[in-house]
mmCIF file of C-alpha atoms in Angstrom:
data_model
loop_
_atom_site.group_PDB
_atom_site.id
_atom_site.type_symbol
_atom_site.label_atom_id
_atom_site.label_comp_id
_atom_site.label_asym_id
_atom_site.label_seq_id
_atom_site.Cartn_x
_atom_site.Cartn_y
_atom_site.Cartn_z
ATOM 1 C CA MET A 1494 14.783 -7.675 -26.254
ATOM 2 C CA THR A 1495 13.519 -8.112 -29.491
ATOM 3 C CA ASP A 1496 9.001 -6.023 -29.184
ATOM 4 C CA MET A 1497 7.013 -5.762 -27.220
ATOM 5 C CA HIS A 1498 5.444 -9.287 -27.856
ATOM 6 C CA HIS A 1499 8.481 -11.078 -27.180
ATOM 7 C CA SER A 1500 10.505 -10.148 -23.837
ATOM 8 C CA SER A 1501 12.323 -11.590 -21.194
ATOM 9 C CA TYR A 1502 13.650 -10.344 -18.362
ATOM 10 C CA ASP A 1503 16.083 -12.326 -15.506
ATOM 11 C CA ILE A 1504 13.429 -12.099 -13.260
ATOM 12 C CA VAL A 1505 9.253 -11.873 -13.778
ATOM 13 C CA ILE A 1506 6.795 -10.805 -10.820
ATOM 14 C CA VAL A 1507 3.409 -11.752 -11.460
ATOM 15 C CA GLY A 1508 1.492 -9.044 -9.403
ATOM 16 C CA THR A 1509 1.582 -5.668 -7.881
ATOM 17 C CA GLY A 1510 0.331 -6.121 -4.396
ATOM 18 C CA HIS A 1511 1.945 -6.130 -1.180
ATOM 19 C CA ALA A 1512 3.892 -9.427 -2.464
ATOM 20 C CA GLY A 1513 4.989 -8.223 -5.952
ATOM 21 C CA ALA A 1514 6.225 -4.777 -4.571
ATOM 22 C CA GLN A 1515 8.011 -6.047 -1.168
ATOM 23 C CA ALA A 1516 9.456 -9.370 -3.790
ATOM 24 C CA ALA A 1517 11.105 -6.323 -6.148
ATOM 25 C CA ILE A 1518 12.569 -4.368 -3.544
ATOM 26 C CA ALA A 1519 13.630 -6.840 -1.291
ATOM 27 C CA LEU A 1520 16.164 -8.101 -4.594
ATOM 28 C CA ARG A 1521 18.022 -5.158 -4.772
ATOM 29 C CA GLN A 1522 18.311 -4.094 -0.907
ATOM 30 C CA GLU A 1523 19.971 -8.230 -1.491
ATOM 31 C CA GLY A 1524 21.659 -7.235 -4.446
ATOM 32 C CA PHE A 1525 20.105 -8.439 -6.914
ATOM 33 C CA GLY A 1526 22.000 -6.631 -10.089
ATOM 34 C CA GLY A 1527 20.204 -8.290 -12.984
ATOM 35 C CA THR A 1528 16.607 -7.059 -15.100
ATOM 36 C CA ILE A 1529 13.500 -7.883 -12.742
ATOM 37 C CA ALA A 1530 10.228 -7.038 -14.593
ATOM 38 C CA MET A 1531 5.887 -6.721 -12.215
ATOM 39 C CA ILE A 1532 3.204 -7.080 -14.760
ATOM 40 C CA GLY A 1533 0.427 -6.164 -13.484
ATOM 41 C CA GLU A 1534 -3.556 -5.984 -14.795
ATOM 42 C CA GLU A 1535 -4.601 -2.515 -12.939
ATOM 43 C CA ALA A 1536 -3.342 0.466 -14.560
ATOM 44 C CA TRP A 1537 -1.903 1.751 -11.530
ATOM 45 C CA PRO A 1538 2.209 1.293 -10.203
ATOM 46 C CA PRO A 1539 1.651 -0.948 -6.629
ATOM 47 C CA TYR A 1540 -0.696 0.339 -4.285
ATOM 48 C CA GLU A 1541 -1.270 -0.146 -0.053
ATOM 49 C CA ARG A 1542 -5.158 -2.767 -0.210
ATOM 50 C CA PRO A 1543 -5.985 -2.774 3.159
ATOM 51 C CA PRO A 1544 -6.696 1.671 2.980
ATOM 52 C CA LEU A 1545 -9.493 0.723 0.144
ATOM 53 C CA SER A 1546 -12.431 0.061 2.713
ATOM 54 C CA LYS A 1547 -11.529 2.726 4.889
ATOM 55 C CA GLU A 1548 -9.143 5.839 4.547
ATOM 56 C CA TYR A 1549 -9.552 5.299 0.939
ATOM 57 C CA LEU A 1550 -13.346 4.840 0.571
ATOM 58 C CA ALA A 1551 -13.851 7.109 3.090
ATOM 59 C CA GLY A 1552 -11.605 10.175 0.970
ATOM 60 C CA ASP A 1553 -9.253 11.013 4.165
ATOM 61 C CA LYS A 1554 -6.076 10.157 1.602
ATOM 62 C CA PRO A 1555 -5.634 10.554 -1.973
ATOM 63 C CA PHE A 1556 -4.535 7.973 -4.326
ATOM 64 C CA GLU A 1557 -1.118 9.201 -4.205
ATOM 65 C CA ARG A 1558 -0.695 8.652 -0.262
ATOM 66 C CA ILE A 1559 -2.123 4.820 -0.201
ATOM 67 C CA LEU A 1560 1.507 3.846 -3.331
ATOM 68 C CA ILE A 1561 3.941 1.609 -2.014
ATOM 69 C CA ARG A 1562 6.463 3.930 -3.498
ATOM 70 C CA PRO A 1563 6.587 6.946 -5.468
ATOM 71 C CA GLU A 1564 6.205 6.721 -8.993
ATOM 72 C CA ARG A 1565 10.205 7.244 -9.654
ATOM 73 C CA PHE A 1566 11.538 4.794 -7.337
ATOM 74 C CA TRP A 1567 10.324 1.742 -9.531
ATOM 75 C CA ASP A 1568 12.818 3.831 -12.088
ATOM 76 C CA GLU A 1569 15.191 4.407 -10.071
ATOM 77 C CA ARG A 1570 16.223 0.643 -9.316
ATOM 78 C CA ALA A 1571 15.628 -0.358 -13.098
ATOM 79 C CA ILE A 1572 12.270 -2.498 -11.831
ATOM 80 C CA THR A 1573 10.804 -2.415 -15.358
ATOM 81 C CA LEU A 1574 6.818 -2.105 -14.320
ATOM 82 C CA ARG A 1575 4.085 -3.492 -16.823
ATOM 83 C CA LEU A 1576 0.471 -2.439 -15.994
ATOM 84 C CA GLY A 1577 -2.668 -3.237 -17.668
ATOM 85 C CA GLU A 1578 -1.367 -7.104 -18.604
ATOM 86 C CA GLN A 1579 -3.070 -10.046 -17.247
ATOM 87 C CA VAL A 1580 -0.602 -13.228 -17.770
ATOM 88 C CA VAL A 1581 -2.756 -16.328 -19.350
ATOM 89 C CA ALA A 1582 -0.743 -19.028 -19.399
ATOM 90 C CA VAL A 1583 2.642 -20.289 -17.546
ATOM 91 C CA ASP A 1584 4.905 -23.145 -19.595
ATOM 92 C CA ALA A 1585 6.791 -24.035 -17.092
ATOM 93 C CA GLU A 1586 9.732 -25.852 -18.786
ATOM 94 C CA ALA A 1587 10.354 -23.091 -21.757
ATOM 95 C CA ARG A 1588 9.900 -20.924 -18.762
ATOM 96 C CA CYS A 1589 7.666 -18.526 -20.930
ATOM 97 C CA LEU A 1590 4.349 -16.685 -20.298
ATOM 98 C CA THR A 1591 2.411 -15.398 -22.125
ATOM 99 C CA THR A 1592 -0.595 -12.787 -21.760
ATOM 100 C CA ALA A 1593 -3.895 -12.501 -22.452
ATOM 101 C CA ALA A 1594 -2.597 -9.554 -25.201
ATOM 102 C CA GLY A 1595 -0.658 -12.071 -26.913
ATOM 103 C CA ALA A 1596 2.502 -11.381 -25.527
ATOM 104 C CA LEU A 1597 5.484 -13.912 -24.932
ATOM 105 C CA ILE A 1598 7.519 -13.218 -21.907
ATOM 106 C CA ASP A 1599 10.758 -15.578 -21.181
ATOM 107 C CA TYR A 1600 11.447 -15.266 -17.302
ATOM 108 C CA GLY A 1601 14.924 -16.434 -15.417
ATOM 109 C CA THR A 1602 12.965 -17.482 -12.093
ATOM 110 C CA LEU A 1603 8.824 -16.111 -12.218
ATOM 111 C CA ILE A 1604 7.608 -14.466 -8.904
ATOM 112 C CA TRP A 1605 3.950 -15.414 -8.308
ATOM 113 C CA ALA A 1606 2.286 -12.943 -6.521
ATOM 114 C CA ALA A 1607 -1.207 -12.466 -8.756
ATOM 115 C CA GLY A 1608 -2.920 -12.843 -5.293
ATOM 116 C CA GLY A 1609 -7.233 -12.921 -5.702
ATOM 117 C CA HIS A 1610 -10.102 -11.427 -7.120
ATOM 118 C CA ALA A 1611 -12.911 -10.835 -4.763
ATOM 119 C CA ARG A 1612 -15.027 -13.397 -5.023
ATOM 120 C CA ARG A 1613 -18.663 -13.034 -6.621
ATOM 121 C CA LEU A 1614 -22.312 -13.854 -5.431
ATOM 122 C CA ASN A 1615 -23.382 -16.613 -7.609
ATOM 123 C CA CYS A 1616 -27.185 -16.129 -7.662
ATOM 124 C CA GLY A 1617 -29.019 -13.961 -9.963
ATOM 125 C CA GLY A 1618 -28.080 -10.122 -10.594
ATOM 126 C CA HIS A 1619 -24.424 -10.802 -9.057
ATOM 127 C CA ASP A 1620 -23.572 -8.318 -12.634
ATOM 128 C CA LEU A 1621 -26.561 -5.680 -11.986
ATOM 129 C CA THR A 1622 -24.619 -1.921 -11.580
ATOM 130 C CA GLY A 1623 -24.143 -1.260 -8.365
ATOM 131 C CA VAL A 1624 -23.191 -4.313 -7.199
ATOM 132 C CA HIS A 1625 -19.491 -3.935 -5.955
ATOM 133 C CA GLY A 1626 -16.295 -6.210 -4.292
ATOM 134 C CA VAL A 1627 -13.650 -3.860 -3.155
ATOM 135 C CA ARG A 1628 -10.723 -5.343 -3.600
ATOM 136 C CA THR A 1629 -9.047 -2.454 -6.250
ATOM 137 C CA ARG A 1630 -8.871 1.134 -6.740
ATOM 138 C CA ALA A 1631 -11.082 0.440 -9.479
ATOM 139 C CA ASP A 1632 -13.748 -1.104 -7.542
ATOM 140 C CA VAL A 1633 -14.007 1.941 -4.885
ATOM 141 C CA ASP A 1634 -13.444 4.594 -8.212
ATOM 142 C CA ARG A 1635 -16.900 3.130 -9.434
ATOM 143 C CA LEU A 1636 -18.706 3.118 -5.881
ATOM 144 C CA ILE A 1637 -17.736 6.703 -4.715
ATOM 145 C CA ALA A 1638 -18.723 7.607 -8.370
ATOM 146 C CA GLU A 1639 -22.762 6.173 -7.555
ATOM 147 C CA LEU A 1640 -22.630 6.884 -4.368
ATOM 148 C CA PRO A 1641 -24.746 10.478 -4.516
ATOM 149 C CA ASP A 1642 -27.534 8.640 -5.719
ATOM 150 C CA VAL A 1643 -27.579 5.767 -2.425
ATOM 151 C CA ALA A 1644 -29.870 6.292 -0.368
ATOM 152 C CA GLU A 1645 -29.933 2.251 1.535
ATOM 153 C CA VAL A 1646 -26.426 -0.225 1.092
ATOM 154 C CA VAL A 1647 -26.787 -4.050 1.775
ATOM 155 C CA VAL A 1648 -23.171 -5.233 3.038
ATOM 156 C CA ILE A 1649 -22.941 -9.071 1.663
ATOM 157 C CA GLY A 1650 -20.246 -11.243 4.443
ATOM 158 C CA GLY A 1651 -19.564 -9.561 8.262
ATOM 159 C CA GLY A 1652 -15.989 -9.664 7.456
ATOM 160 C CA TYR A 1653 -13.611 -6.865 7.949
ATOM 161 C CA ILE A 1654 -14.300 -5.751 4.434
ATOM 162 C CA GLY A 1655 -18.404 -5.372 4.401
ATOM 163 C CA LEU A 1656 -17.912 -4.199 8.394
ATOM 164 C CA GLU A 1657 -15.135 -1.708 7.502
ATOM 165 C CA ALA A 1658 -17.134 -0.510 3.963
ATOM 166 C CA ALA A 1659 -19.814 -0.260 6.586
ATOM 167 C CA ALA A 1660 -18.800 1.864 9.054
ATOM 168 C CA VAL A 1661 -17.300 5.016 6.785
ATOM 169 C CA LEU A 1662 -21.016 4.095 4.445
ATOM 170 C CA THR A 1663 -22.348 4.754 7.762
ATOM 171 C CA LYS A 1664 -20.603 8.022 8.338
ATOM 172 C CA PHE A 1665 -21.991 9.343 4.792
ATOM 173 C CA GLY A 1666 -25.511 8.922 6.139
ATOM 174 C CA LYS A 1667 -26.055 6.038 4.202
ATOM 175 C CA ALA A 1668 -28.567 2.952 5.669
ATOM 176 C CA VAL A 1669 -27.028 -0.179 5.764
ATOM 177 C CA THR A 1670 -28.173 -3.448 6.367
ATOM 178 C CA ILE A 1671 -25.116 -5.589 7.092
ATOM 179 C CA VAL A 1672 -26.143 -9.731 5.788
ATOM 180 C CA GLU A 1673 -24.110 -12.364 7.101
ATOM 181 C CA ALA A 1674 -25.266 -16.327 6.525
ATOM 182 C CA GLN A 1675 -22.985 -17.329 10.013
ATOM 183 C CA ASP A 1676 -24.820 -16.886 13.401
ATOM 184 C CA ARG A 1677 -22.371 -13.908 14.316
ATOM 185 C CA VAL A 1678 -20.139 -11.357 12.161
ATOM 186 C CA LEU A 1679 -15.721 -11.883 12.205
ATOM 187 C CA ALA A 1680 -17.656 -16.007 12.762
ATOM 188 C CA ARG A 1681 -13.592 -16.985 10.603
ATOM 189 C CA VAL A 1682 -11.631 -15.093 12.490
ATOM 190 C CA ALA A 1683 -12.562 -13.966 15.324
ATOM 191 C CA GLY A 1684 -14.015 -15.621 18.716
ATOM 192 C CA GLU A 1685 -17.688 -14.884 20.088
ATOM 193 C CA ALA A 1686 -17.108 -12.237 22.658
ATOM 194 C CA LEU A 1687 -15.178 -10.111 19.908
ATOM 195 C CA SER A 1688 -18.353 -11.038 17.051
ATOM 196 C CA ARG A 1689 -20.637 -9.798 19.766
ATOM 197 C CA PHE A 1690 -19.040 -6.568 20.280
ATOM 198 C CA TYR A 1691 -17.888 -5.642 17.226
ATOM 199 C CA GLU A 1692 -22.436 -6.295 16.237
ATOM 200 C CA ALA A 1693 -23.037 -4.246 18.639
ATOM 201 C CA GLU A 1694 -20.969 -1.387 18.022
ATOM 202 C CA HIS A 1695 -22.351 -1.613 13.864
ATOM 203 C CA ARG A 1696 -25.840 -1.392 15.813
ATOM 204 C CA ALA A 1697 -25.900 1.621 17.772
ATOM 205 C CA HIS A 1698 -24.825 2.783 14.775
ATOM 206 C CA GLY A 1699 -27.395 2.477 13.213
ATOM 207 C CA VAL A 1700 -25.808 -0.095 10.540
ATOM 208 C CA THR A 1701 -29.112 -2.911 10.055
ATOM 209 C CA VAL A 1702 -27.131 -6.641 11.410
ATOM 210 C CA ARG A 1703 -29.061 -9.766 9.620
ATOM 211 C CA LEU A 1704 -27.264 -12.875 11.067
ATOM 212 C CA ASN A 1705 -27.948 -16.802 9.574
ATOM 213 C CA GLU A 1706 -29.639 -15.150 6.378
ATOM 214 C CA SER A 1707 -28.390 -16.168 3.254
ATOM 215 C CA VAL A 1708 -28.904 -13.273 -0.440
ATOM 216 C CA ALA A 1709 -30.833 -15.364 -2.995
ATOM 217 C CA CYS A 1710 -30.419 -12.739 -6.088
ATOM 218 C CA ILE A 1711 -30.096 -9.880 -5.746
ATOM 219 C CA GLU A 1712 -33.307 -7.356 -7.841
ATOM 220 C CA GLY A 1713 -33.419 -4.974 -10.620
ATOM 221 C CA ASP A 1714 -33.612 -3.974 -14.620
ATOM 222 C CA GLY A 1715 -30.386 -3.030 -15.764
ATOM 223 C CA ARG A 1716 -29.541 -1.348 -12.257
ATOM 224 C CA ILE A 1717 -29.714 -2.721 -8.924
ATOM 225 C CA GLY A 1718 -33.603 -2.385 -7.291
ATOM 226 C CA GLY A 1719 -33.596 -4.262 -3.911
ATOM 227 C CA VAL A 1720 -31.538 -7.881 -2.401
ATOM 228 C CA ARG A 1721 -33.998 -10.866 -2.079
ATOM 229 C CA LEU A 1722 -33.398 -13.231 0.664
ATOM 230 C CA ALA A 1723 -33.535 -16.604 0.657
ATOM 231 C CA ASP A 1724 -36.376 -16.371 3.667
ATOM 232 C CA GLY A 1725 -38.525 -14.131 0.294
ATOM 233 C CA THR A 1726 -37.213 -11.196 2.470
ATOM 234 C CA MET A 1727 -36.908 -7.907 -0.234
ATOM 235 C CA LEU A 1728 -34.019 -4.970 1.467
ATOM 236 C CA THR A 1729 -34.329 -1.993 -1.213
ATOM 237 C CA ALA A 1730 -31.015 -0.852 -1.858
ATOM 238 C CA GLN A 1731 -29.013 1.239 -4.424
ATOM 239 C CA MET A 1732 -25.874 -0.295 -3.730
ATOM 240 C CA ALA A 1733 -24.558 -3.751 -2.514
ATOM 241 C CA ILE A 1734 -21.437 -4.214 -1.294
ATOM 242 C CA VAL A 1735 -20.864 -8.251 -1.073
ATOM 243 C CA GLY A 1736 -17.792 -8.743 1.305
ATOM 244 C CA ILE A 1737 -17.441 -12.913 0.676
ATOM 245 C CA GLY A 1738 -14.403 -13.109 0.681
ATOM 246 C CA ILE A 1739 -11.308 -13.937 -2.510
ATOM 247 C CA VAL A 1740 -10.910 -17.127 -4.838
ATOM 248 C CA PRO A 1741 -7.025 -16.833 -5.167
ATOM 249 C CA ALA A 1742 -5.500 -16.064 -8.658
ATOM 250 C CA VAL A 1743 -3.888 -19.464 -9.332
ATOM 251 C CA GLN A 1744 -4.896 -20.879 -12.290
ATOM 252 C CA PRO A 1745 -2.461 -20.141 -15.033
ATOM 253 C CA LEU A 1746 -0.031 -21.909 -12.372
ATOM 254 C CA ILE A 1747 -2.533 -24.517 -11.323
ATOM 255 C CA ALA A 1748 -3.083 -25.357 -15.076
ATOM 256 C CA ALA A 1749 0.654 -25.569 -15.699
ATOM 257 C CA GLY A 1750 1.198 -28.594 -13.397
ATOM 258 C CA ALA A 1751 1.567 -26.600 -9.995
ATOM 259 C CA ALA A 1752 0.344 -28.248 -6.902
ATOM 260 C CA GLY A 1753 -2.415 -26.508 -5.225
ATOM 261 C CA ASP A 1754 -5.476 -26.111 -5.164
ATOM 262 C CA ASN A 1755 -7.069 -23.561 -2.455
ATOM 263 C CA GLY A 1756 -4.236 -21.080 -3.780
ATOM 264 C CA VAL A 1757 -1.236 -22.703 -4.751
ATOM 265 C CA ALA A 1758 1.269 -24.463 -2.652
ATOM 266 C CA VAL A 1759 4.859 -23.675 -1.083
ATOM 267 C CA ASP A 1760 7.534 -24.559 0.505
ATOM 268 C CA ALA A 1761 9.494 -22.536 3.994
ATOM 269 C CA GLN A 1762 11.121 -20.891 1.436
ATOM 270 C CA GLY A 1763 8.062 -20.441 -1.215
ATOM 271 C CA ARG A 1764 9.070 -22.683 -4.177
ATOM 272 C CA THR A 1765 5.601 -24.137 -5.874
ATOM 273 C CA SER A 1766 6.580 -27.922 -7.506
ATOM 274 C CA LEU A 1767 7.714 -26.465 -10.921
ATOM 275 C CA PRO A 1768 11.456 -25.651 -11.003
ATOM 276 C CA HIS A 1769 12.030 -21.547 -10.989
ATOM 277 C CA ILE A 1770 8.999 -20.599 -9.508
ATOM 278 C CA TYR A 1771 8.006 -19.060 -6.441
ATOM 279 C CA ALA A 1772 4.741 -18.088 -4.661
ATOM 280 C CA ILE A 1773 3.680 -15.308 -2.585
ATOM 281 C CA GLY A 1774 0.793 -13.400 -0.812
ATOM 282 C CA ASP A 1775 -2.859 -14.314 -0.510
ATOM 283 C CA CYS A 1776 -2.545 -17.058 -3.030
ATOM 284 C CA ALA A 1777 0.686 -19.062 -1.449
ATOM 285 C CA ALA A 1778 -0.711 -22.323 0.627
ATOM 286 C CA HIS A 1779 2.166 -22.976 2.888
ATOM 287 C CA THR A 1780 2.286 -25.230 6.355
ATOM 288 C CA ASN A 1781 2.484 -22.190 8.884
ATOM 289 C CA ALA A 1782 3.699 -22.919 12.640
ATOM 290 C CA PHE A 1783 0.737 -20.509 14.057
ATOM 291 C CA ALA A 1784 -1.856 -22.398 12.295
ATOM 292 C CA ASP A 1785 -0.705 -25.269 14.294
ATOM 293 C CA GLY A 1786 1.422 -26.593 11.606
ATOM 294 C CA ALA A 1787 -1.950 -26.507 9.135
ATOM 295 C CA VAL A 1788 -1.658 -26.139 5.322
ATOM 296 C CA ILE A 1789 -3.147 -21.892 4.880
ATOM 297 C CA ARG A 1790 -3.534 -19.503 2.840
ATOM 298 C CA LEU A 1791 -3.125 -16.377 4.616
ATOM 299 C CA GLU A 1792 -4.206 -12.622 3.502
ATOM 300 C CA SER A 1793 -2.247 -9.794 5.469
ATOM 301 C CA VAL A 1794 -0.106 -7.327 4.843
ATOM 302 C CA GLN A 1795 2.532 -9.220 6.844
ATOM 303 C CA ASN A 1796 2.419 -12.496 5.343
ATOM 304 C CA ALA A 1797 3.139 -10.577 1.747
ATOM 305 C CA HIS A 1798 5.786 -8.849 3.451
ATOM 306 C CA ASP A 1799 7.748 -11.761 5.439
ATOM 307 C CA GLN A 1800 6.918 -14.121 2.542
ATOM 308 C CA ALA A 1801 8.392 -11.689 -0.460
ATOM 309 C CA THR A 1802 11.683 -11.106 1.855
ATOM 310 C CA VAL A 1803 12.113 -14.971 1.903
ATOM 311 C CA VAL A 1804 11.795 -15.401 -1.265
ATOM 312 C CA ALA A 1805 14.478 -12.718 -2.323
ATOM 313 C CA ARG A 1806 16.596 -13.587 0.494
ATOM 314 C CA THR A 1807 15.989 -17.646 -1.390
ATOM 315 C CA ILE A 1808 17.176 -16.387 -4.684
ATOM 316 C CA MET A 1809 20.196 -14.862 -3.243
ATOM 317 C CA GLY A 1810 21.772 -17.786 -1.755
ATOM 318 C CA ARG A 1811 21.003 -17.389 1.511
ATOM 319 C CA GLU A 1812 19.538 -20.096 4.019
ATOM 320 C CA VAL A 1813 15.643 -18.905 5.812
ATOM 321 C CA ALA A 1814 12.596 -20.154 5.852
ATOM 322 C CA TYR A 1815 9.053 -18.398 6.222
ATOM 323 C CA HIS A 1816 8.304 -18.429 10.595
ATOM 324 C CA ALA A 1817 6.446 -14.944 11.077
ATOM 325 C CA VAL A 1818 4.153 -14.832 13.581
ATOM 326 C CA PRO A 1819 0.666 -13.253 11.751
ATOM 327 C CA TRP A 1820 -0.473 -10.123 12.002
ATOM 328 C CA PHE A 1821 -3.458 -7.943 11.338
ATOM 329 C CA TRP A 1822 -5.441 -5.099 11.853
ATOM 330 C CA SER A 1823 -9.021 -3.419 11.029
ATOM 331 C CA ASN A 1824 -10.419 0.528 11.557
ATOM 332 C CA GLN A 1825 -14.338 0.867 12.001
ATOM 333 C CA TYR A 1826 -15.892 3.858 13.522
ATOM 334 C CA ASP A 1827 -12.925 4.992 16.593
ATOM 335 C CA LEU A 1828 -12.106 1.412 17.239
ATOM 336 C CA LYS A 1829 -8.955 0.252 16.130
ATOM 337 C CA LEU A 1830 -8.914 -3.575 16.056
ATOM 338 C CA GLN A 1831 -5.108 -5.400 16.289
ATOM 339 C CA THR A 1832 -4.611 -9.043 16.055
ATOM 340 C CA VAL A 1833 -1.565 -11.094 16.971
ATOM 341 C CA GLY A 1834 -1.338 -14.722 15.683
ATOM 342 C CA LEU A 1835 -4.026 -17.162 14.296
ATOM 343 C CA SER A 1836 -7.069 -17.778 17.130
ATOM 344 C CA ILE A 1837 -8.700 -20.857 15.018
ATOM 345 C CA GLY A 1838 -8.817 -24.200 17.045
ATOM 346 C CA HIS A 1839 -8.216 -22.199 20.464
ATOM 347 C CA ASP A 1840 -10.233 -24.161 23.220
ATOM 348 C CA GLN A 1841 -10.116 -21.072 25.669
ATOM 349 C CA ALA A 1842 -11.010 -17.533 25.119
ATOM 350 C CA ILE A 1843 -10.007 -15.196 27.940
ATOM 351 C CA LEU A 1844 -11.609 -11.604 28.075
ATOM 352 C CA ARG A 1845 -8.851 -8.618 29.722
ATOM 353 C CA GLY A 1846 -10.286 -5.350 30.132
ATOM 354 C CA ASP A 1847 -13.475 -4.422 29.596
ATOM 355 C CA PRO A 1848 -15.345 -4.243 26.351
ATOM 356 C CA ALA A 1849 -17.411 -1.761 27.651
ATOM 357 C CA THR A 1850 -14.847 1.046 28.093
ATOM 358 C CA ARG A 1851 -14.088 0.164 24.324
ATOM 359 C CA SER A 1852 -10.533 -0.899 25.177
ATOM 360 C CA PHE A 1853 -10.194 -4.666 26.367
ATOM 361 C CA SER A 1854 -7.994 -7.324 24.288
ATOM 362 C CA VAL A 1855 -9.123 -11.144 24.683
ATOM 363 C CA VAL A 1856 -6.790 -13.761 24.728
ATOM 364 C CA TYR A 1857 -6.793 -17.003 22.547
ATOM 365 C CA LEU A 1858 -4.934 -20.076 24.124
ATOM 366 C CA ARG A 1859 -4.556 -23.928 22.766
ATOM 367 C CA ARG A 1860 -3.905 -26.855 24.515
ATOM 368 C CA GLY A 1861 -3.095 -24.494 27.498
ATOM 369 C CA ARG A 1862 -0.693 -22.192 25.317
ATOM 370 C CA VAL A 1863 -0.918 -18.602 23.688
ATOM 371 C CA ILE A 1864 -1.707 -19.002 20.306
ATOM 372 C CA ALA A 1865 -4.039 -15.529 19.563
ATOM 373 C CA LEU A 1866 -4.528 -12.050 21.483
ATOM 374 C CA ASP A 1867 -7.616 -9.634 19.275
ATOM 375 C CA CYS A 1868 -6.632 -6.671 20.931
ATOM 376 C CA VAL A 1869 -9.493 -2.925 21.023
ATOM 377 C CA ASN A 1870 -7.872 0.703 21.210
ATOM 378 C CA ALA A 1871 -5.087 -1.242 23.046
ATOM 379 C CA MET A 1872 -1.678 -1.066 21.333
ATOM 380 C CA ARG A 1873 0.475 -1.846 24.916
ATOM 381 C CA GLU A 1874 -1.726 -5.085 24.600
ATOM 382 C CA PHE A 1875 -1.182 -5.971 20.730
ATOM 383 C CA VAL A 1876 2.824 -5.249 21.319
ATOM 384 C CA GLN A 1877 3.650 -6.908 24.685
ATOM 385 C CA GLY A 1878 1.356 -9.672 23.143
ATOM 386 C CA LYS A 1879 3.535 -10.565 20.260
ATOM 387 C CA ALA A 1880 6.070 -11.891 22.030
ATOM 388 C CA LEU A 1881 3.579 -14.328 24.269
ATOM 389 C CA VAL A 1882 2.217 -15.769 20.853
ATOM 390 C CA ALA A 1883 5.770 -16.333 19.541
ATOM 391 C CA ASP A 1884 7.336 -18.092 21.787
ATOM 392 C CA GLY A 1885 3.157 -19.962 22.613
ATOM 393 C CA ALA A 1886 4.010 -19.302 26.136
ATOM 394 C CA THR A 1887 1.904 -20.703 28.728
ATOM 395 C CA VAL A 1888 0.966 -18.814 31.399
ATOM 396 C CA PRO A 1889 -1.851 -19.000 33.997
ATOM 397 C CA VAL A 1890 -5.299 -18.039 32.990
ATOM 398 C CA GLU A 1891 -6.042 -15.699 36.167
ATOM 399 C CA ALA A 1892 -3.213 -13.778 35.295
ATOM 400 C CA LEU A 1893 -3.792 -13.288 31.531
ATOM 401 C CA ALA A 1894 -7.790 -12.284 32.857
ATOM 402 C CA ASP A 1895 -5.645 -9.805 35.332
ATOM 403 C CA ALA A 1896 -5.771 -6.571 33.096
ATOM 404 C CA SER A 1897 -4.029 -4.165 35.615
ATOM 405 C CA ARG A 1898 -1.145 -7.015 35.224
ATOM 406 C CA PRO A 1899 0.659 -5.349 32.239
ATOM 407 C CA LEU A 1900 1.502 -8.848 29.633
ATOM 408 C CA LYS A 1901 5.313 -8.411 29.233
ATOM 409 C CA THR A 1902 5.657 -8.814 33.083
ATOM 410 C CA LEU A 1903 3.866 -12.148 32.018
ATOM 411 C CA TRP A 1904 5.967 -13.678 30.273
ATOM 412 C CA PRO A 1905 8.950 -14.402 29.656
ATOM 413 C CA PRO A 1906 8.575 -15.912 33.331
ATOM 414 C CA VAL A 1907 10.995 -14.289 36.046
ATOM 415 C CA VAL A 1908 13.869 -17.113 37.197
ATOM 416 C CA PRO A 1909 14.317 -16.643 40.768
#
């Protein structure tokens, strides 16, 4: 290595989230002995993202407890962490990266695990003080610092991030309003029954839920004073939380000629269309068997972890392909939602148990096969349901609807 401005590594991993961290861990586990560097835009070593809108925001877990590995772990395994650096250009022919500060980094193999950035509102006032995404530790630290001066919060977007943040801020005694453009919360990820259950839970905790409403602008003088809706309604607020998805961080790869638009396209081994470049995690658009063969991006720890492992094994010459049952979780109030499979495109949804008991599940079918389960405070259903999703089980509807019959007794069928 010559100097900080031009360095070289056998493998460079761009991104220090779950995907990047697991790629480095798996490479060493698989016996890779060459040099590895991880480049991260943030100042901190790899840490878990899901707790940001849950335990970290709530103050239940200090930052040290959400580190993916203790800080010394990376040194012990000779993994170089280059933090606070942003890759702005990729030269696939020269196998060289350029950072925002002008450093050049040569690689033998590149693993792009840059994830994405919180999608910003594109209306007036989106950059006022008090308007926050929930994507990084810095986002949440800023948000927490402002809370003492905040009485009213508007959460824009009724997906998991928005709902989780709303639950925590309600516990803190804030008056919270959720604004969702669609006709139900969790519209992109869950069926109607689950959406209505969560809507009712939030209302019962004092949250105002406004559906079919969109934001015209954020108003205020330097600092947010309120959120104006498209119909002219003004919601006074000292804080807004924006949870409207992410923008995949793939621009340098696309500019270098990689195939893809909403994310970067990868094959079953995580290869992009550019030589010696892989992509994994939130930014990787892949054909997914559990989405009926559609090309999708999956924003989950499971996907990040499993794709990283596939890429590490591929680099080490092992024959593998990505084929993992997707799973997710969300904590809101005292409710633990665990999802297995992808319910998108289901044509039947079967309720198991009674939502009034606050422990139940919903089984989703497509063309008679089980494709997903949403399990609320129902760990056993989640664990047993995984096999049904993995196998694309065909189980009679009346059997699925009978919550007294454990899922494991319904599949696989007992051969007499």
